[in-house]
């Protein structure tokens, strides 16, 4: 096997550019159970923006807002609404990650820079990926602070109870028609990822709309990026709707893993997180489709959790509605019980659920 030229240790953090980071932070704390870890803003010497760092399990989200109108952050939010700007990858060597990927054709965002404070130093570099989204390489072995230099540790100002979210399972990008293969090639050639699986419009089509998807994964499998593009259908693909409202390619959904999806989803629902709904008929032949599972069908039905099986085991999953007014970014909650796949058996039921939402928005 070829040597992995871009070793990645995992997802370092995911940074959103949002209109009001203070209020977004409260949503993620209250509704999703993320705990406040660090803050950067005017009080810490950062004059033009505010960032809140939230954590649950190994998942680290950063919510950033500009304090002024004419900034890159403000322009991003103006164009895209609240959305993911940075998929940051944890590396041992941010300089080498940058040199290697730029050498192989990546477009540079930021050459390696060293940031220091009393807790040590962090090296960060960055390259472009689809749309206005970027990958940062974060080398933090020489750092013991709460997040990054420039951030101060901060605790929740009210009781935040985690819901059992553990790690980022995968992050999905939507790209425009005809560009999926080019982005798959980017991840293969520039970042050394492997094509894991392909879904064509036969796999992913309903009566109305269709999409195609390819999943790429890095050498150790810690990072998985499915890439979607719209396909021709009778009506507008959900990917087209996304691209219209995001004004271009971007992150469609982030899948967060739990060890106890019944608990996690019950908590999220209690706290007001909205999920897509599949009809009750989905559960009628569930046992025939997936065989014996540990969970009671009645409990899954009550929470509207979906199940799919592959050769290695099964998985349980559910999708939220978009978490902002634009029909763009949403979350998947997933529990894997052996299965390494993505729930192909649920695509039809899910996409029909998405189409019902699209129709309500007048976008189908
Ligand atoms: Fe997913």
CSV table of N, CA and C and ligand atoms in Angstrom, one decimal, residues 170 172 253 255 319 332, ligand 1:
chain,number,residue,atom,x,y,z
A,170,UNK,N,-18.9,11.9,9.8
A,170,UNK,CA,-18.5,12.4,8.4
A,170,UNK,C,-19.1,13.7,8.2
A,172,UNK,N,-20.5,16.2,4.9
A,172,UNK,CA,-20.9,16.0,3.5
A,172,UNK,C,-20.9,17.4,2.8
A,253,UNK,N,-24.2,18.5,5.4
A,253,UNK,CA,-24.6,18.0,6.8
A,253,UNK,C,-23.3,17.5,7.5
A,255,UNK,N,-22.4,14.7,10.3
A,255,UNK,CA,-22.9,13.5,11.1
A,255,UNK,C,-22.1,13.4,12.4
A,319,UNK,N,-32.0,12.5,10.8
A,319,UNK,CA,-31.6,13.8,10.3
A,319,UNK,C,-32.4,14.9,10.9
A,332,UNK,N,-26.8,15.1,11.1
A,332,UNK,CA,-27.3,13.7,11.2
A,332,UNK,C,-26.8,13.2,12.5
B,1,LIG,FE1,-24.6,11.4,6.3
